Amino acid sequence: MKKLFGTDGVRGRIPEELNPEKALRLGRAIGAYFGKGSRVLIGRDVRAGGHMITHAVASGLIAEGVKVYEVGLAPTPAIQYNVRLLGMDGAVIVTASHNPPEYNGIKVIANDGIEIPRSDEKIIEEYYFKGTPPSKIMWRSFVEEEFLRTDILENYINAIIDQVDADLIRKKNYKVVVDCANSVGALTTPWLLRRLNVKVISLNCHLDPTFPGREPEPTPQSLSLAATLVKEVRADLGVGHDGDADRAILITDKGEVLWGDRSGALLSEFVAEKWRDLPRRVYTAVSSSLAVEEYLKPRGIEVIWTPVGSVGISRKIKEVGGAISGFEENGGYMHVPHQLVRDGAMKVALTLYMLAEREKRISDLVSSLPRYYTIKEKIPMSREKATCAVNAISEHFSEYRQITIDGVKVIGDGFWILVRPSGTEPVLRVMLEARTLEEAKKIRDNVLTLINKKCLEG
Ligand code: MG
């Protein structure tokens, strides 16, 4: 059967690939999945077409007898948190996360606040393509419009403050640069920080669906202005969100943009110390640096490698009954005592809590991590050729330790290589790290030559 959902919901360009007709039909399919009488939140990020898609989906849900509560603009984790707090049956979030501005998307959240599993997406896809089962909805079902009598952003900010020692942070008079990506992170992170007595210097914190400040994905390139600003105003920390603020990339006081696996390792050690009853393990995707394992293992924390994708990590942590954290290099961090999903604002508050307790600069903490130099390459090729490349690398490095849950990750002495087909586009992703930049470049050249010879020539 045809697929509708990608790795994180349904995504498409507005209006060619995602339009009201499609959203309405998908709304009915999601409505049939939740069932008549169920209670569902619906909210969105700032993206173009968001109100159009939201109302079309809501219309489909209501037509299937679902009680729909509109929450308007909100970060993804704020909606996810309120699903559980308010005892909802789920949520629909209209967002395309970090995609370019012309995209929008729809994702479905279960009653535990986590994105629904793949098996449930299949049910919705079946309703979408084959039609929803006949249901008897009487006119009386439509007599009342549903309203929420609570402020979901306030609930969310309060829950985050409850997780940290707010008084301790308040005493430190921190200064933080926040880059909101012109989206919904602006509705919560600066205000959360102000309540922690932080002086907030904001960048791209006015809502604007054209994303005039930078692309919605936080990277060293897109955060270069924020990094300069951190140094210029002598801030203690910088933060860059993605379009729906479930991710946060940190910037050190020295202006270094810190990938999420590095900050994830530091935070996990801190959380293990503060929340002593959590099982001493962390979940991170194979795209994370070996520095994570080298840093946490000697500190008595087990590192469990997972395929790329946060939904899998959330579901896994729930299944095994807990962990210290789950995180990815893209800036997604799950603080398990708070909620089992990525949460950008929670990550920021937790970082300040760590700095306050440790009485150190973030750059000093980073210098205690093993140093690696990273190279990332993206090579266009078909799925078959990408599989050939994975096999070629696996064979060539057969003497080495390998992790094969998503492509192949080869682990050598002082270096590692990850080769995996992308889940969303016809490209091969190559990521590698070594102790020096020269060494990393040499490994990259060898890997690319090998893939060329075995899979691309002739
Ligand atoms: Mg996101």
Short mmCIF file of C-alpha atoms and ligand atoms in Angstrom, two decimals:
data_model
loop_
_atom_site.label_atom_id
_atom_site.label_comp_id
_atom_site.label_asym_id
_atom_site.label_seq_id
_atom_site.Cartn_x
_atom_site.Cartn_y
_atom_site.Cartn_z
CA MET A 1 0.00 0.00 0.00
CA LYS A 2 1.06 3.61 -0.65
CA LYS A 3 2.73 5.45 2.21
CA LEU A 4 1.70 8.80 3.58
CA PHE A 5 3.78 9.11 6.74
CA GLY A 6 7.53 9.71 6.66
CA THR A 7 9.89 9.35 9.62
CA ASP A 8 8.08 12.10 11.56
CA GLY A 9 4.52 12.61 10.33
CA VAL A 10 3.17 13.65 6.94
CA ARG A 11 5.17 16.41 5.25
CA GLY A 12 4.80 18.30 1.99
CA ARG A 13 5.18 21.59 0.16
CA ILE A 14 2.30 24.05 0.54
CA PRO A 15 0.02 23.92 -1.46
CA GLU A 16 1.18 21.41 -4.13
CA GLU A 17 1.76 18.46 -1.80
CA LEU A 18 -0.22 19.51 1.25
CA ASN A 19 -3.53 21.30 0.72
CA PRO A 20 -6.98 21.53 2.37
CA GLU A 21 -8.42 18.64 0.35
CA LYS A 22 -5.69 16.28 1.49
CA ALA A 23 -5.77 17.64 5.06
CA LEU A 24 -9.53 17.15 5.32
CA ARG A 25 -9.29 13.57 4.14
CA LEU A 26 -6.40 12.93 6.50
CA GLY A 27 -8.40 14.60 9.29
CA ARG A 28 -11.24 12.14 8.73
CA ALA A 29 -8.80 9.21 8.74
CA ILE A 30 -7.20 10.43 11.98
CA GLY A 31 -10.68 11.02 13.42
CA ALA A 32 -11.73 7.46 12.63
CA TYR A 33 -8.50 6.24 14.25
CA PHE A 34 -9.15 8.15 17.51
CA GLY A 35 -12.83 7.28 17.41
CA LYS A 36 -16.11 9.04 18.11
CA GLY A 37 -16.22 10.89 21.42
CA SER A 38 -12.43 11.01 21.91
CA ARG A 39 -10.83 14.32 22.98
CA VAL A 40 -7.97 15.68 20.91
CA LEU A 41 -5.82 18.85 21.03
CA ILE A 42 -4.88 20.54 17.77
CA GLY A 43 -2.13 23.16 17.47
CA ARG A 44 0.55 24.38 15.11
CA ASP A 45 3.84 26.15 14.57
CA VAL A 46 4.18 29.45 12.71
CA ARG A 47 4.47 28.03 9.18
CA ALA A 48 2.68 29.35 6.11
CA GLY A 49 -0.61 27.60 5.53
CA GLY A 50 -0.71 26.41 9.12
CA HIS A 51 -4.13 27.90 9.87
CA MET A 52 -5.51 26.56 6.57
CA ILE A 53 -4.27 23.01 7.24
CA THR A 54 -5.26 23.12 10.93
CA HIS A 55 -8.86 24.02 10.14
CA ALA A 56 -9.14 21.42 7.39
CA VAL A 57 -7.80 18.67 9.67
CA ALA A 58 -10.03 19.85 12.53
CA SER A 59 -13.02 19.74 10.22
CA GLY A 60 -12.28 16.11 9.33
CA LEU A 61 -11.82 15.18 12.98
CA ILE A 62 -15.09 16.83 14.04
CA ALA A 63 -16.94 15.12 11.17
CA GLU A 64 -15.89 11.78 12.69
CA GLY A 65 -17.31 12.76 16.06
CA VAL A 66 -14.04 13.75 17.75
CA LYS A 67 -14.06 16.55 20.36
CA VAL A 68 -11.43 18.98 19.08
CA TYR A 69 -9.74 21.58 21.30
CA GLU A 70 -7.78 24.23 19.39
CA VAL A 71 -4.68 25.49 21.16
CA GLY A 72 -3.33 27.71 18.37
CA LEU A 73 0.38 28.46 18.08
CA ALA A 74 2.54 26.42 20.44
CA PRO A 75 5.81 24.47 20.52
CA THR A 76 5.38 20.76 19.79
CA PRO A 77 6.58 19.69 23.29
CA ALA A 78 4.10 22.10 24.95
CA ILE A 79 1.22 20.38 23.17
CA GLN A 80 2.63 16.93 23.94
CA TYR A 81 2.98 17.79 27.62
CA ASN A 82 -0.62 19.01 27.86
CA VAL A 83 -2.00 15.84 26.24
CA ARG A 84 -0.92 13.96 29.35
CA LEU A 85 -1.65 16.72 31.84
CA LEU A 86 -5.22 17.18 30.59
CA GLY A 87 -5.90 13.48 30.06
CA MET A 88 -6.54 13.90 26.33
CA ASP A 89 -6.78 10.96 23.93
CA GLY A 90 -4.17 12.56 21.72
CA ALA A 91 -3.20 15.53 19.59
CA VAL A 92 -2.65 16.62 16.04
CA ILE A 93 0.22 19.03 15.44
CA VAL A 94 0.53 20.96 12.20
CA THR A 95 4.28 21.45 11.78
CA ALA A 96 7.16 20.64 9.47
CA SER A 97 9.74 20.98 12.26
CA HIS A 98 13.12 21.92 10.71
CA ASN A 99 12.15 21.60 6.99
CA PRO A 100 12.54 24.60 4.62
CA PRO A 101 9.87 27.36 4.89
CA GLU A 102 7.69 26.16 1.98
CA TYR A 103 6.93 22.90 3.82
CA ASN A 104 4.26 22.08 6.33
CA GLY A 105 3.18 18.82 7.91
CA ILE A 106 0.82 16.92 10.17
CA LYS A 107 1.77 14.67 13.03
CA VAL A 108 -0.34 12.59 15.35
CA ILE A 109 0.30 12.24 19.08
CA ALA A 110 -1.01 9.39 21.25
CA ASN A 111 -2.50 9.74 24.76
CA ASP A 112 0.97 9.28 26.33
CA GLY A 113 2.22 12.43 24.58
CA ILE A 114 4.47 10.46 22.21
CA GLU A 115 4.06 10.32 18.42
CA ILE A 116 1.90 7.30 17.47
CA PRO A 117 3.84 4.14 16.48
CA ARG A 118 4.34 3.09 12.85
CA SER A 119 1.71 0.34 13.18
CA ASP A 120 -0.93 2.97 14.04
CA GLU A 121 0.18 5.18 11.15
CA LYS A 122 -0.67 2.23 8.90
CA ILE A 123 -4.24 2.19 10.23
CA ILE A 124 -4.62 5.89 9.39
CA GLU A 125 -3.10 5.33 5.94
CA GLU A 126 -5.59 2.56 5.29
CA TYR A 127 -8.53 4.82 6.24
CA TYR A 128 -7.04 7.57 4.09
CA PHE A 129 -6.69 5.45 0.94
CA LYS A 130 -9.69 3.13 1.37
CA GLY A 131 -12.09 5.45 3.20
CA THR A 132 -13.16 5.56 6.83
CA PRO A 133 -15.57 2.94 8.16
CA PRO A 134 -19.21 4.13 8.19
CA SER A 135 -20.12 5.77 11.48
CA LYS A 136 -23.41 7.16 12.68
CA ILE A 137 -22.95 10.75 13.79
CA MET A 138 -26.19 12.57 14.66
CA TRP A 139 -26.64 16.30 14.27
CA ARG A 140 -26.66 16.58 18.07
CA SER A 141 -22.96 15.68 18.09
CA PHE A 142 -22.24 19.06 16.52
CA VAL A 143 -24.19 21.32 18.84
CA GLU A 144 -21.27 22.24 21.04
CA GLU A 145 -17.92 23.74 20.26
CA GLU A 146 -15.13 22.58 22.57
CA PHE A 147 -13.07 25.09 24.55
CA LEU A 148 -10.07 24.61 26.80
CA ARG A 149 -10.24 26.42 30.11
CA THR A 150 -6.53 26.39 30.77
CA ASP A 151 -3.40 28.06 29.42
CA ILE A 152 -1.31 25.33 27.85
CA LEU A 153 1.85 27.47 27.53
CA GLU A 154 1.67 28.42 31.21
CA ASN A 155 1.15 24.76 32.21
CA TYR A 156 4.18 23.80 30.16
CA ILE A 157 6.50 26.51 31.53
CA ASN A 158 5.45 25.67 35.11
CA ALA A 159 6.23 21.99 34.53
CA ILE A 160 9.72 22.83 33.29
CA ILE A 161 10.44 25.13 36.24
CA ASP A 162 9.35 22.30 38.57
CA GLN A 163 12.15 20.12 37.16
CA VAL A 164 15.00 22.45 38.15
CA ASP A 165 16.27 24.32 41.21
CA ALA A 166 14.81 27.65 40.11
CA ASP A 167 16.08 29.60 43.14
CA LEU A 168 19.63 28.48 42.53
CA ILE A 169 19.45 29.52 38.87
CA ARG A 170 17.87 32.87 39.79
CA LYS A 171 20.82 33.73 42.02
CA LYS A 172 23.26 33.42 39.12
CA ASN A 173 21.95 36.33 37.00
CA TYR A 174 22.69 34.48 33.78
CA LYS A 175 22.62 36.12 30.38
CA VAL A 176 21.41 33.93 27.47
CA VAL A 177 21.10 34.57 23.74
CA VAL A 178 18.00 32.84 22.33
CA ASP A 179 17.53 32.35 18.58
CA CYS A 180 13.86 31.36 18.17
CA ALA A 181 14.02 30.66 14.39
CA ASN A 182 11.11 33.14 14.01
CA SER A 183 8.74 30.45 15.24
CA VAL A 184 6.87 29.13 18.27
CA GLY A 185 9.92 28.79 20.54
CA ALA A 186 9.47 32.57 20.91
CA LEU A 187 6.24 31.95 22.83
CA THR A 188 7.91 30.03 25.63
CA THR A 189 11.72 29.98 25.92
CA PRO A 190 12.33 33.74 26.50
CA TRP A 191 9.48 33.83 29.07
CA LEU A 192 10.65 30.67 30.82
CA LEU A 193 14.11 32.21 31.10
CA ARG A 194 12.80 35.49 32.43
CA ARG A 195 11.10 33.57 35.22
CA LEU A 196 14.51 32.12 36.03
CA ASN A 197 15.90 35.66 36.36
CA VAL A 198 17.85 35.28 33.14
CA LYS A 199 18.61 38.32 31.03
CA VAL A 200 17.41 37.27 27.57
CA ILE A 201 18.97 38.66 24.42
CA SER A 202 16.63 37.52 21.67
CA LEU A 203 17.35 36.97 17.99
CA ASN A 204 14.73 35.97 15.40
CA CYS A 205 12.10 35.87 18.15
CA HIS A 206 9.32 37.64 16.26
CA LEU A 207 6.92 35.22 14.58
CA ASP A 208 7.34 35.20 10.80
CA PRO A 209 6.49 32.26 8.49
CA THR A 210 8.96 33.50 5.86
CA PHE A 211 11.78 32.67 8.29
CA PRO A 212 13.68 35.86 7.42
CA GLY A 213 16.43 35.36 10.00
CA ARG A 214 17.66 31.89 9.13
CA GLU A 215 16.54 28.47 7.95
CA PRO A 216 14.40 26.56 10.51
CA GLU A 217 17.12 23.96 11.12
CA PRO A 218 19.67 24.86 13.81
CA THR A 219 23.20 24.21 12.49
CA PRO A 220 26.62 25.87 12.97
CA GLN A 221 25.91 27.82 9.73
CA SER A 222 22.38 28.96 10.59
CA LEU A 223 23.42 29.84 14.15
CA SER A 224 26.56 31.79 13.20
CA LEU A 225 24.94 35.15 13.98
CA ALA A 226 23.70 33.89 17.35
CA ALA A 227 27.20 32.58 18.09
CA THR A 228 28.73 35.99 17.29
CA LEU A 229 26.15 37.67 19.50
CA VAL A 230 26.96 35.35 22.43
CA LYS A 231 30.58 36.50 22.31
CA GLU A 232 29.69 40.14 21.66
CA VAL A 233 27.38 40.50 24.69
CA ARG A 234 29.46 38.09 26.83
CA ALA A 235 26.52 35.76 27.38
CA ASP A 236 26.78 32.62 29.49
CA LEU A 237 25.00 30.52 26.89
CA GLY A 238 23.37 30.62 23.47
CA VAL A 239 20.41 28.56 22.28
CA GLY A 240 18.98 27.92 18.82
CA HIS A 241 15.63 26.20 18.32
CA ASP A 242 14.21 24.51 15.24
CA GLY A 243 10.82 25.47 13.74
CA ASP A 244 8.68 23.73 16.38
CA ALA A 245 11.11 24.11 19.30
CA ASP A 246 11.38 20.46 20.23
CA ARG A 247 15.11 20.79 19.54
CA ALA A 248 17.70 23.09 21.05
CA ILE A 249 21.28 23.45 19.89
CA LEU A 250 23.53 25.07 22.50
CA ILE A 251 26.25 27.66 21.93
CA THR A 252 29.07 27.95 24.47
CA ASP A 253 30.15 31.22 26.08
CA LYS A 254 33.09 31.11 23.65
CA GLY A 255 30.75 31.00 20.65
CA GLU A 256 31.22 27.32 19.80
CA VAL A 257 28.07 25.68 18.40
CA LEU A 258 27.66 22.40 20.22
CA TRP A 259 26.06 19.41 18.48
CA GLY A 260 23.37 17.67 20.51
CA ASP A 261 25.36 14.51 21.21
CA ARG A 262 27.97 16.58 23.10
CA SER A 263 25.45 18.54 25.16
CA GLY A 264 23.45 15.31 25.60
CA ALA A 265 26.44 13.56 27.17
CA LEU A 266 27.10 16.40 29.63
CA LEU A 267 23.43 16.72 30.60
CA SER A 268 23.03 12.96 31.03
CA GLU A 269 25.90 12.80 33.50
CA PHE A 270 24.33 15.65 35.45
CA VAL A 271 20.83 14.13 35.42
CA ALA A 272 22.22 10.76 36.57
CA GLU A 273 23.71 12.55 39.56
CA LYS A 274 20.55 14.50 40.45
CA TRP A 275 17.90 11.86 39.74
CA ARG A 276 19.54 8.86 41.37
CA ASP A 277 16.63 6.45 40.95
CA LEU A 278 16.74 6.51 37.13
CA PRO A 279 18.18 3.38 35.44
CA ARG A 280 21.77 4.24 34.55
CA ARG A 281 21.46 4.07 30.76
CA VAL A 282 21.04 6.52 27.92
CA TYR A 283 19.64 6.01 24.43
CA THR A 284 21.25 7.78 21.51
CA ALA A 285 21.15 7.34 17.73
CA VAL A 286 24.03 5.77 15.78
CA SER A 287 24.69 9.22 14.32
CA SER A 288 26.03 10.34 17.72
CA SER A 289 29.74 10.61 18.39
CA LEU A 290 31.73 7.89 20.13
CA ALA A 291 32.67 10.68 22.52
CA VAL A 292 29.29 9.96 24.17
CA GLU A 293 30.30 6.42 25.06
CA GLU A 294 33.88 7.35 25.97
CA TYR A 295 32.58 10.02 28.33
CA LEU A 296 29.68 8.19 29.97
CA LYS A 297 30.95 4.60 30.25
CA PRO A 298 33.74 5.34 32.77
CA ARG A 299 31.09 7.22 34.78
CA GLY A 300 29.04 4.05 35.09
CA ILE A 301 26.41 4.94 32.49
CA GLU A 302 25.54 2.49 29.74
CA VAL A 303 25.08 3.86 26.20
CA ILE A 304 22.51 2.07 24.02
CA TRP A 305 22.70 2.80 20.30
CA THR A 306 19.45 3.14 18.35
CA PRO A 307 18.44 3.79 14.72
CA VAL A 308 18.15 7.47 13.77
CA GLY A 309 14.73 8.99 14.68
CA SER A 310 13.40 10.24 18.00
CA VAL A 311 10.06 8.41 17.97
CA GLY A 312 11.87 5.05 18.13
CA ILE A 313 13.92 6.31 21.10
CA SER A 314 10.80 7.51 22.97
CA ARG A 315 8.95 4.23 22.44
CA LYS A 316 12.04 2.20 23.41
CA ILE A 317 12.54 4.08 26.70
CA LYS A 318 8.88 3.55 27.54
CA GLU A 319 9.10 -0.16 26.70
CA VAL A 320 12.19 -0.83 28.87
CA GLY A 321 10.81 1.21 31.78
CA GLY A 322 12.99 4.28 31.82
CA ALA A 323 16.43 5.74 31.31
CA ILE A 324 18.41 8.83 32.19
CA SER A 325 17.80 10.38 28.80
CA GLY A 326 17.44 9.96 25.06
CA PHE A 327 19.15 12.31 22.64
CA GLU A 328 20.43 12.89 19.11
CA GLU A 329 23.17 15.03 17.58
CA ASN A 330 20.50 17.22 15.91
CA GLY A 331 19.74 18.83 19.30
CA GLY A 332 16.80 16.68 20.38
CA TYR A 333 17.01 15.86 24.10
CA MET A 334 14.47 13.96 26.24
CA HIS A 335 14.50 14.65 29.94
CA VAL A 336 12.79 11.46 31.09
CA PRO A 337 11.46 12.70 34.48
CA HIS A 338 9.62 15.49 32.56
CA GLN A 339 8.31 13.77 29.42
CA LEU A 340 9.40 11.04 27.03
CA VAL A 341 9.77 13.31 24.02
CA ARG A 342 12.29 15.87 22.79
CA ASP A 343 11.84 19.19 24.51
CA GLY A 344 13.88 22.26 23.54
CA ALA A 345 12.91 24.57 26.41
CA MET A 346 13.36 21.79 28.98
CA LYS A 347 16.88 21.25 27.64
CA VAL A 348 17.70 24.95 28.09
CA ALA A 349 16.45 25.05 31.71
CA LEU A 350 18.31 21.82 32.50
CA THR A 351 21.52 23.26 31.06
CA LEU A 352 21.27 26.33 33.32
CA TYR A 353 20.59 24.06 36.29
CA MET A 354 23.76 22.11 35.42
CA LEU A 355 25.86 25.29 35.08
CA ALA A 356 24.52 26.65 38.37
CA GLU A 357 25.23 23.43 40.26
CA ARG A 358 28.64 22.86 38.73
CA GLU A 359 29.60 26.54 39.10
CA LYS A 360 31.38 26.33 35.77
CA ARG A 361 31.27 27.93 32.32
CA ILE A 362 29.74 25.74 29.63
CA SER A 363 33.01 25.96 27.65
CA ASP A 364 34.88 24.45 30.63
CA LEU A 365 32.45 21.51 30.78
CA VAL A 366 32.80 20.95 27.03
CA SER A 367 36.59 20.78 27.29
CA SER A 368 36.23 17.67 29.47
CA LEU A 369 34.65 15.76 26.53
CA PRO A 370 36.85 13.60 24.28
CA ARG A 371 37.80 15.67 21.23
CA TYR A 372 36.84 14.42 17.77
CA TYR A 373 36.76 16.07 14.35
CA THR A 374 33.59 15.43 12.38
CA ILE A 375 32.99 15.22 8.62
CA LYS A 376 29.50 14.77 7.16
CA GLU A 377 28.81 14.00 3.49
CA LYS A 378 25.55 13.52 1.60
CA ILE A 379 25.90 11.64 -1.71
CA PRO A 380 22.91 11.37 -4.09
CA MET A 381 22.30 7.74 -5.16
CA SER A 382 19.51 5.20 -5.47
CA ARG A 383 18.40 3.05 -2.56
CA GLU A 384 20.05 -0.07 -4.16
CA LYS A 385 23.37 1.70 -4.62
CA ALA A 386 23.18 2.99 -1.04
CA THR A 387 22.64 -0.58 0.20
CA CYS A 388 25.62 -1.68 -1.91
CA ALA A 389 27.71 1.06 -0.25
CA VAL A 390 26.70 -0.09 3.24
CA ASN A 391 27.70 -3.69 2.37
CA ALA A 392 30.99 -2.59 0.81
CA ILE A 393 32.00 -0.65 3.94
CA SER A 394 30.87 -3.47 6.21
CA GLU A 395 32.99 -6.01 4.26
CA HIS A 396 36.03 -3.77 3.99
CA PHE A 397 36.07 -3.14 7.75
CA SER A 398 34.98 -6.65 8.77
CA GLU A 399 37.79 -6.85 11.38
CA TYR A 400 36.34 -3.92 13.35
CA ARG A 401 33.51 -3.59 15.86
CA GLN A 402 30.32 -2.78 13.92
CA ILE A 403 26.83 -1.52 14.82
CA THR A 404 24.37 -2.48 12.10
CA ILE A 405 20.97 -1.29 13.35
CA ASP A 406 20.80 1.56 10.81
CA GLY A 407 23.28 1.26 7.92
CA VAL A 408 26.69 0.35 9.33
CA LYS A 409 28.76 2.10 11.97
CA VAL A 410 32.40 0.97 12.04
CA ILE A 411 34.26 1.66 15.26
CA GLY A 412 38.04 1.75 15.15
CA ASP A 413 40.76 2.95 17.48
CA GLY A 414 40.31 6.71 17.60
CA PHE A 415 37.88 6.93 14.69
CA TRP A 416 34.41 5.86 13.55
CA ILE A 417 32.47 5.82 10.28
CA LEU A 418 28.69 5.71 9.80
CA VAL A 419 27.28 4.92 6.35
CA ARG A 420 23.48 4.81 6.03
CA PRO A 421 20.80 5.37 3.39
CA SER A 422 18.65 8.40 4.24
CA GLY A 423 15.13 7.60 5.48
CA THR A 424 13.56 10.51 3.57
CA GLU A 425 15.49 11.06 0.29
CA PRO A 426 17.58 9.09 -2.26
CA VAL A 427 20.95 9.89 -0.72
CA LEU A 428 23.67 8.07 1.17
CA ARG A 429 24.74 9.73 4.39
CA VAL A 430 28.36 9.37 5.40
CA MET A 431 29.45 10.63 8.79
CA LEU A 432 32.83 10.08 10.38
CA GLU A 433 35.03 11.28 13.17
CA ALA A 434 38.72 11.06 14.00
CA ARG A 435 41.15 12.55 16.50
CA THR A 436 42.57 15.04 13.99
CA LEU A 437 41.10 16.80 10.99
CA GLU A 438 43.81 15.42 8.67
CA GLU A 439 43.04 11.89 9.75
CA ALA A 440 39.30 12.47 9.28
CA LYS A 441 39.88 13.76 5.74
CA LYS A 442 42.05 10.76 4.91
CA ILE A 443 39.37 8.33 6.11
CA ARG A 444 36.71 10.25 4.16
CA ASP A 445 38.76 10.02 0.93
CA ASN A 446 39.29 6.28 1.43
CA VAL A 447 35.61 5.63 2.12
CA LEU A 448 34.45 7.64 -0.90
CA THR A 449 36.97 5.94 -3.22
CA LEU A 450 35.84 2.54 -2.01
CA ILE A 451 32.12 3.32 -2.51
CA ASN A 452 32.85 4.73 -5.96
CA LYS A 453 34.80 1.66 -7.03
CA LYS A 454 32.42 -0.97 -5.63
CA CYS A 455 29.03 0.60 -6.25
CA LEU A 456 29.08 3.57 -8.61
CA GLU A 457 31.53 2.76 -11.43
CA GLY A 458 30.52 0.74 -14.48
MG MG B 1 11.35 19.72 15.48
#
